Amino acid sequence: AQKVTQAQTEISVVEKEDVTLDCVYETRDTTYYLFWYKQPPSGELVFLIRRNSFDEQNEISGRYSWNFQKSTSSFNFTITASQVVDSAVYFCALSEAPPQGGSEKLVFGKGTKLTVNP
Amino acid sequence: ETGVTQTPRHLVMGMTNKKSLKCEQHLGHNAMYWYKQSAKKPLELMFVYNFKEQTENNSVPSRFSPECPNSSHLFLHLHTLQPEDSALYLCASSPISGTRDTQYFGPGTRLTVL
């Protein structure tokens, strides 16, 4: 069984604050992939990052950074100097190895709604 | 058009109606997916198609009937739905299913069943 927990249901910050969104996962697989998606009010899920379980290097992309800690099964996402346009629901997801001949399942957390106020 | 498109964006239907949702991907992918997103529930995978063949049906009721005529198009035919089927239906595509490549999503169809 696999599970993704995003304990923060909603977060509200003021523009220019840094904010970290938490993601904790459970899996018995040794090879797996982790993802973050952003869902603005328009509804579309926008892909942010894909990380495999063997790559524990932290990733930085502009104001976004991700901290992958295998020891604590966490894959946290930080937005630096947040902006109003960052307001959205953010989803963490886990993909394990598919069964032979089968399809992988992307299991999503329940999401964290981030509101950035001006 | 680029990426993954879905039509209609909004749909209101009665329980006795028959309607279809359409998804088209312009990414050259071979796998397509339907997901359901209900309020306060995680996204749920419904169906997976790989090279036009259905490879996953996640115990979806038969009132939802998918169709994949080619790798670029995916339909979800709806009939005799229930009010609890009201949700955002998201389509996604990826290069090939089974490789855990990134799935790219469309904007969704917001469905309301009266």
mmCIF file of C-alpha atoms in Angstrom:
data_model
loop_
_atom_site.group_PDB
_atom_site.id
_atom_site.type_symbol
_atom_site.label_atom_id
_atom_site.label_comp_id
_atom_site.label_asym_id
_atom_site.label_seq_id
_atom_site.Cartn_x
_atom_site.Cartn_y
_atom_site.Cartn_z
ATOM 1 C CA ALA A 1 0.000 0.000 0.000
ATOM 2 C CA GLN A 2 1.160 3.495 -0.604
ATOM 3 C CA LYS A 3 0.113 6.724 0.947
ATOM 4 C CA VAL A 4 0.925 10.394 0.598
ATOM 5 C CA THR A 5 0.207 12.752 3.456
ATOM 6 C CA GLN A 6 0.050 16.499 3.167
ATOM 7 C CA ALA A 7 -0.754 17.469 6.713
ATOM 8 C CA GLN A 8 -1.236 21.176 5.985
ATOM 9 C CA THR A 9 -4.714 21.651 4.582
ATOM 10 C CA GLU A 10 -4.444 25.411 4.162
ATOM 11 C CA ILE A 11 -1.645 27.933 4.552
ATOM 12 C CA SER A 12 -1.960 31.690 4.349
ATOM 13 C CA VAL A 13 1.070 33.977 4.035
ATOM 14 C CA VAL A 14 1.803 37.555 3.138
ATOM 15 C CA GLU A 15 3.622 38.320 -0.075
ATOM 16 C CA LYS A 16 7.426 37.974 0.086
ATOM 17 C CA GLU A 17 7.290 35.477 2.934
ATOM 18 C CA ASP A 18 8.927 32.095 2.462
ATOM 19 C CA VAL A 19 6.621 29.099 2.808
ATOM 20 C CA THR A 20 7.251 25.354 3.026
ATOM 21 C CA LEU A 21 4.695 22.755 2.030
ATOM 22 C CA ASP A 22 5.177 19.381 3.653
ATOM 23 C CA CYS A 23 4.825 15.983 2.042
ATOM 24 C CA VAL A 24 5.361 12.642 3.760
ATOM 25 C CA TYR A 25 5.003 9.372 1.907
ATOM 26 C CA GLU A 26 4.841 5.674 2.676
ATOM 27 C CA THR A 27 6.024 2.959 0.336
ATOM 28 C CA ARG A 28 7.583 -0.493 0.499
ATOM 29 C CA ASP A 29 9.209 -0.061 -2.874
ATOM 30 C CA THR A 30 12.897 0.749 -3.179
ATOM 31 C CA THR A 31 12.377 2.429 -6.532
ATOM 32 C CA TYR A 32 9.751 5.106 -6.726
ATOM 33 C CA TYR A 33 9.116 8.576 -8.080
ATOM 34 C CA LEU A 34 7.812 11.666 -6.350
ATOM 35 C CA PHE A 35 6.047 14.587 -7.993
ATOM 36 C CA TRP A 36 4.705 18.009 -7.152
ATOM 37 C CA TYR A 37 1.866 19.610 -9.076
ATOM 38 C CA LYS A 38 0.253 23.031 -8.780
ATOM 39 C CA GLN A 39 -3.482 23.510 -9.329
ATOM 40 C CA PRO A 40 -4.483 27.156 -9.767
ATOM 41 C CA PRO A 41 -8.168 28.147 -9.627
ATOM 42 C CA SER A 42 -8.495 27.412 -13.349
ATOM 43 C CA GLY A 43 -8.290 23.705 -12.469
ATOM 44 C CA GLU A 44 -5.398 22.481 -14.563
ATOM 45 C CA LEU A 45 -2.721 20.493 -12.743
ATOM 46 C CA VAL A 46 0.626 22.027 -13.623
ATOM 47 C CA PHE A 47 3.672 19.773 -13.338
ATOM 48 C CA LEU A 48 6.459 21.200 -11.165
ATOM 49 C CA ILE A 49 8.983 18.451 -10.482
ATOM 50 C CA ARG A 50 9.655 14.714 -10.768
ATOM 51 C CA ARG A 51 12.277 13.087 -8.555
ATOM 52 C CA ASN A 52 13.378 9.457 -8.384
ATOM 53 C CA SER A 53 14.165 7.701 -5.136
ATOM 54 C CA PHE A 54 17.857 7.366 -5.915
ATOM 55 C CA ASP A 55 18.430 11.071 -6.343
ATOM 56 C CA GLU A 56 18.481 12.770 -2.971
ATOM 57 C CA GLN A 57 20.022 15.996 -4.154
ATOM 58 C CA ASN A 58 17.963 19.022 -3.383
ATOM 59 C CA GLU A 59 16.579 20.855 -6.370
ATOM 60 C CA ILE A 60 16.215 24.573 -6.926
ATOM 61 C CA SER A 61 14.312 26.211 -9.736
ATOM 62 C CA GLY A 62 14.042 29.956 -9.394
ATOM 63 C CA ARG A 63 12.021 30.682 -6.260
ATOM 64 C CA TYR A 64 11.092 27.010 -5.874
ATOM 65 C CA SER A 65 13.168 24.437 -4.039
ATOM 66 C CA TRP A 66 12.588 20.858 -2.974
ATOM 67 C CA ASN A 67 14.105 18.967 -0.064
ATOM 68 C CA PHE A 68 14.038 15.183 -0.445
ATOM 69 C CA GLN A 69 14.859 13.293 2.756
ATOM 70 C CA LYS A 70 14.681 9.545 2.295
ATOM 71 C CA SER A 71 15.438 8.934 5.983
ATOM 72 C CA THR A 72 12.219 10.673 6.982
ATOM 73 C CA SER A 73 10.246 9.800 3.822
ATOM 74 C CA SER A 74 9.629 13.451 3.122
ATOM 75 C CA PHE A 75 9.684 15.562 -0.015
ATOM 76 C CA ASN A 76 9.037 19.127 1.050
ATOM 77 C CA PHE A 77 8.526 22.085 -1.227
ATOM 78 C CA THR A 78 9.612 25.637 -0.402
ATOM 79 C CA ILE A 79 8.599 28.817 -2.163
ATOM 80 C CA THR A 80 10.935 31.707 -1.460
ATOM 81 C CA ALA A 81 9.653 35.283 -1.535
ATOM 82 C CA SER A 82 6.110 34.164 -2.284
ATOM 83 C CA GLN A 83 3.941 36.084 -4.728
ATOM 84 C CA VAL A 84 0.179 36.407 -5.143
ATOM 85 C CA VAL A 85 0.413 34.305 -8.326
ATOM 86 C CA ASP A 86 1.656 31.399 -6.202
ATOM 87 C CA SER A 87 -1.820 31.077 -4.698
ATOM 88 C CA ALA A 88 -3.042 27.600 -5.637
ATOM 89 C CA VAL A 89 -3.525 24.097 -4.334
ATOM 90 C CA TYR A 90 -0.298 22.110 -4.368
ATOM 91 C CA PHE A 91 -0.295 18.337 -4.645
ATOM 92 C CA CYS A 92 2.435 15.874 -3.819
ATOM 93 C CA ALA A 93 2.224 12.489 -5.560
ATOM 94 C CA LEU A 94 3.975 9.136 -5.461
ATOM 95 C CA SER A 95 4.442 6.585 -8.229
ATOM 96 C CA GLU A 96 5.684 3.099 -7.494
ATOM 97 C CA ALA A 97 6.774 0.387 -9.872
ATOM 98 C CA PRO A 98 3.783 -0.893 -11.830
ATOM 99 C CA PRO A 99 2.829 -4.566 -11.774
ATOM 100 C CA GLN A 100 4.209 -6.508 -14.728
ATOM 101 C CA GLY A 101 2.383 -5.432 -17.850
ATOM 102 C CA GLY A 102 0.328 -3.010 -15.821
ATOM 103 C CA SER A 103 0.019 0.712 -15.417
ATOM 104 C CA GLU A 104 1.672 2.713 -12.722
ATOM 105 C CA LYS A 105 -0.610 4.472 -10.292
ATOM 106 C CA LEU A 106 0.070 8.053 -9.369
ATOM 107 C CA VAL A 107 -1.198 8.425 -5.820
ATOM 108 C CA PHE A 108 -1.888 11.982 -4.757
ATOM 109 C CA GLY A 109 -2.012 13.615 -1.365
ATOM 110 C CA LYS A 110 -5.074 15.668 -0.501
ATOM 111 C CA GLY A 111 -3.294 18.891 -1.362
ATOM 112 C CA THR A 112 -2.343 22.068 0.463
ATOM 113 C CA LYS A 113 -4.188 25.247 -0.394
ATOM 114 C CA LEU A 114 -1.769 28.162 -0.362
ATOM 115 C CA THR A 115 -3.072 31.711 -0.252
ATOM 116 C CA VAL A 116 -0.579 34.518 -0.701
ATOM 117 C CA ASN A 117 -1.996 37.852 0.342
ATOM 118 C CA PRO A 118 -0.701 41.170 -0.994
ATOM 119 C CA GLU B 1 -3.437 24.034 -29.504
ATOM 120 C CA THR B 2 -0.736 22.809 -27.207
ATOM 121 C CA GLY B 3 -0.587 20.404 -24.295
ATOM 122 C CA VAL B 4 -3.742 18.639 -23.193
ATOM 123 C CA THR B 5 -7.145 20.120 -23.963
ATOM 124 C CA GLN B 6 -10.544 19.126 -22.613
ATOM 125 C CA THR B 7 -14.055 19.985 -23.705
ATOM 126 C CA PRO B 8 -16.440 21.048 -22.449
ATOM 127 C CA ARG B 9 -14.962 22.949 -19.523
ATOM 128 C CA HIS B 10 -18.286 22.941 -17.690
ATOM 129 C CA LEU B 11 -21.213 20.550 -17.988
ATOM 130 C CA VAL B 12 -24.526 20.366 -16.193
ATOM 131 C CA MET B 13 -26.618 17.280 -16.808
ATOM 132 C CA GLY B 14 -29.625 15.521 -15.433
ATOM 133 C CA MET B 15 -29.497 12.000 -14.120
ATOM 134 C CA THR B 16 -31.144 10.610 -17.261
ATOM 135 C CA ASN B 17 -28.963 12.430 -19.781
ATOM 136 C CA LYS B 18 -26.176 10.990 -21.875
ATOM 137 C CA LYS B 19 -23.154 13.161 -22.489
ATOM 138 C CA SER B 20 -19.496 12.770 -23.423
ATOM 139 C CA LEU B 21 -16.304 14.411 -22.264
ATOM 140 C CA LYS B 22 -13.502 14.847 -24.751
ATOM 141 C CA CYS B 23 -9.764 15.004 -24.215
ATOM 142 C CA GLU B 24 -7.088 15.660 -26.812
ATOM 143 C CA GLN B 25 -3.342 15.696 -26.326
ATOM 144 C CA HIS B 26 -0.889 17.425 -28.644
ATOM 145 C CA LEU B 27 2.272 16.067 -27.020
ATOM 146 C CA GLY B 28 2.827 12.939 -29.105
ATOM 147 C CA HIS B 29 2.163 10.741 -26.079
ATOM 148 C CA ASN B 30 0.876 7.182 -26.141
ATOM 149 C CA ALA B 31 -0.766 6.889 -22.741
ATOM 150 C CA MET B 32 -3.883 8.690 -21.610
ATOM 151 C CA TYR B 33 -5.671 8.773 -18.259
ATOM 152 C CA TRP B 34 -8.966 9.820 -16.706
ATOM 153 C CA TYR B 35 -9.005 11.068 -13.118
ATOM 154 C CA LYS B 36 -11.852 12.177 -10.881
ATOM 155 C CA GLN B 37 -11.359 14.997 -8.389
ATOM 156 C CA SER B 38 -14.150 15.342 -5.839
ATOM 157 C CA ALA B 39 -14.320 17.959 -3.130
ATOM 158 C CA LYS B 40 -12.196 17.013 -0.149
ATOM 159 C CA LYS B 41 -10.970 13.756 -1.673
ATOM 160 C CA PRO B 42 -7.642 12.977 -3.313
ATOM 161 C CA LEU B 43 -7.505 12.616 -7.071
ATOM 162 C CA GLU B 44 -8.695 9.173 -8.069
ATOM 163 C CA LEU B 45 -7.433 7.350 -11.128
ATOM 164 C CA MET B 46 -10.314 5.980 -13.198
ATOM 165 C CA PHE B 47 -8.932 4.577 -16.441
ATOM 166 C CA VAL B 48 -5.623 4.164 -18.242
ATOM 167 C CA TYR B 49 -5.069 3.639 -21.954
ATOM 168 C CA ASN B 50 -1.706 2.700 -23.419
ATOM 169 C CA PHE B 51 -1.404 2.680 -27.215
ATOM 170 C CA LYS B 52 -5.224 2.759 -27.435
ATOM 171 C CA GLU B 53 -5.631 -0.319 -25.241
ATOM 172 C CA GLN B 54 -7.263 -0.041 -21.840
ATOM 173 C CA THR B 55 -4.811 -1.217 -19.209
ATOM 174 C CA GLU B 56 -6.526 -0.045 -16.054
ATOM 175 C CA ASN B 57 -10.100 0.235 -14.856
ATOM 176 C CA ASN B 58 -10.011 1.267 -11.245
ATOM 177 C CA SER B 59 -13.353 -0.310 -10.294
ATOM 178 C CA VAL B 60 -15.275 2.450 -12.000
ATOM 179 C CA PRO B 61 -19.077 2.047 -12.265
ATOM 180 C CA SER B 62 -20.333 1.097 -15.717
ATOM 181 C CA ARG B 63 -22.208 4.375 -16.065
ATOM 182 C CA PHE B 64 -18.776 5.751 -17.022
ATOM 183 C CA SER B 65 -17.608 4.351 -20.354
ATOM 184 C CA PRO B 66 -14.232 5.370 -21.784
ATOM 185 C CA GLU B 67 -13.236 5.294 -25.415
ATOM 186 C CA CYS B 68 -9.797 5.794 -26.939
ATOM 187 C CA PRO B 69 -9.971 5.796 -30.768
ATOM 188 C CA ASN B 70 -6.309 6.784 -31.140
ATOM 189 C CA SER B 71 -3.393 7.845 -28.976
ATOM 190 C CA SER B 72 -4.344 11.513 -29.193
ATOM 191 C CA HIS B 73 -7.997 11.337 -28.231
ATOM 192 C CA LEU B 74 -9.824 10.058 -25.193
ATOM 193 C CA PHE B 75 -13.518 10.212 -24.429
ATOM 194 C CA LEU B 76 -15.560 9.555 -21.326
ATOM 195 C CA HIS B 77 -19.162 8.681 -22.101
ATOM 196 C CA LEU B 78 -21.587 9.367 -19.293
ATOM 197 C CA HIS B 79 -25.081 7.957 -18.790
ATOM 198 C CA THR B 80 -27.529 7.761 -15.899
ATOM 199 C CA LEU B 81 -25.152 9.479 -13.540
ATOM 200 C CA GLN B 82 -25.807 10.164 -9.878
ATOM 201 C CA PRO B 83 -25.446 13.487 -8.043
ATOM 202 C CA GLU B 84 -22.385 12.094 -6.252
ATOM 203 C CA ASP B 85 -20.667 11.884 -9.640
ATOM 204 C CA SER B 86 -20.427 15.670 -9.663
ATOM 205 C CA ALA B 87 -16.722 16.436 -9.727
ATOM 206 C CA LEU B 88 -13.840 17.783 -11.771
ATOM 207 C CA TYR B 89 -12.805 15.214 -14.374
ATOM 208 C CA LEU B 90 -9.200 15.529 -15.409
ATOM 209 C CA CYS B 91 -7.506 13.985 -18.380
ATOM 210 C CA ALA B 92 -3.761 13.395 -18.502
ATOM 211 C CA SER B 93 -1.220 11.972 -20.902
ATOM 212 C CA SER B 94 2.302 10.607 -20.675
ATOM 213 C CA PRO B 95 4.793 9.184 -23.175
ATOM 214 C CA ILE B 96 4.082 5.552 -22.291
ATOM 215 C CA SER B 97 2.236 4.003 -19.378
ATOM 216 C CA GLY B 98 4.311 1.768 -17.097
ATOM 217 C CA THR B 99 7.459 3.885 -17.213
ATOM 218 C CA ARG B 100 6.418 6.366 -14.523
ATOM 219 C CA ASP B 101 7.029 9.290 -16.806
ATOM 220 C CA THR B 102 5.484 12.600 -15.907
ATOM 221 C CA GLN B 103 1.774 12.871 -16.569
ATOM 222 C CA TYR B 104 0.598 16.144 -18.074
ATOM 223 C CA PHE B 105 -2.912 17.251 -17.251
ATOM 224 C CA GLY B 106 -5.634 19.119 -19.035
ATOM 225 C CA PRO B 107 -7.754 21.874 -17.466
ATOM 226 C CA GLY B 108 -10.568 19.496 -16.555
ATOM 227 C CA THR B 109 -14.321 19.372 -17.078
ATOM 228 C CA ARG B 110 -16.377 20.564 -14.137
ATOM 229 C CA LEU B 111 -19.398 18.236 -14.099
ATOM 230 C CA THR B 112 -22.572 18.893 -12.150
ATOM 231 C CA VAL B 113 -25.250 16.189 -12.021
ATOM 232 C CA LEU B 114 -28.674 17.428 -10.983
#
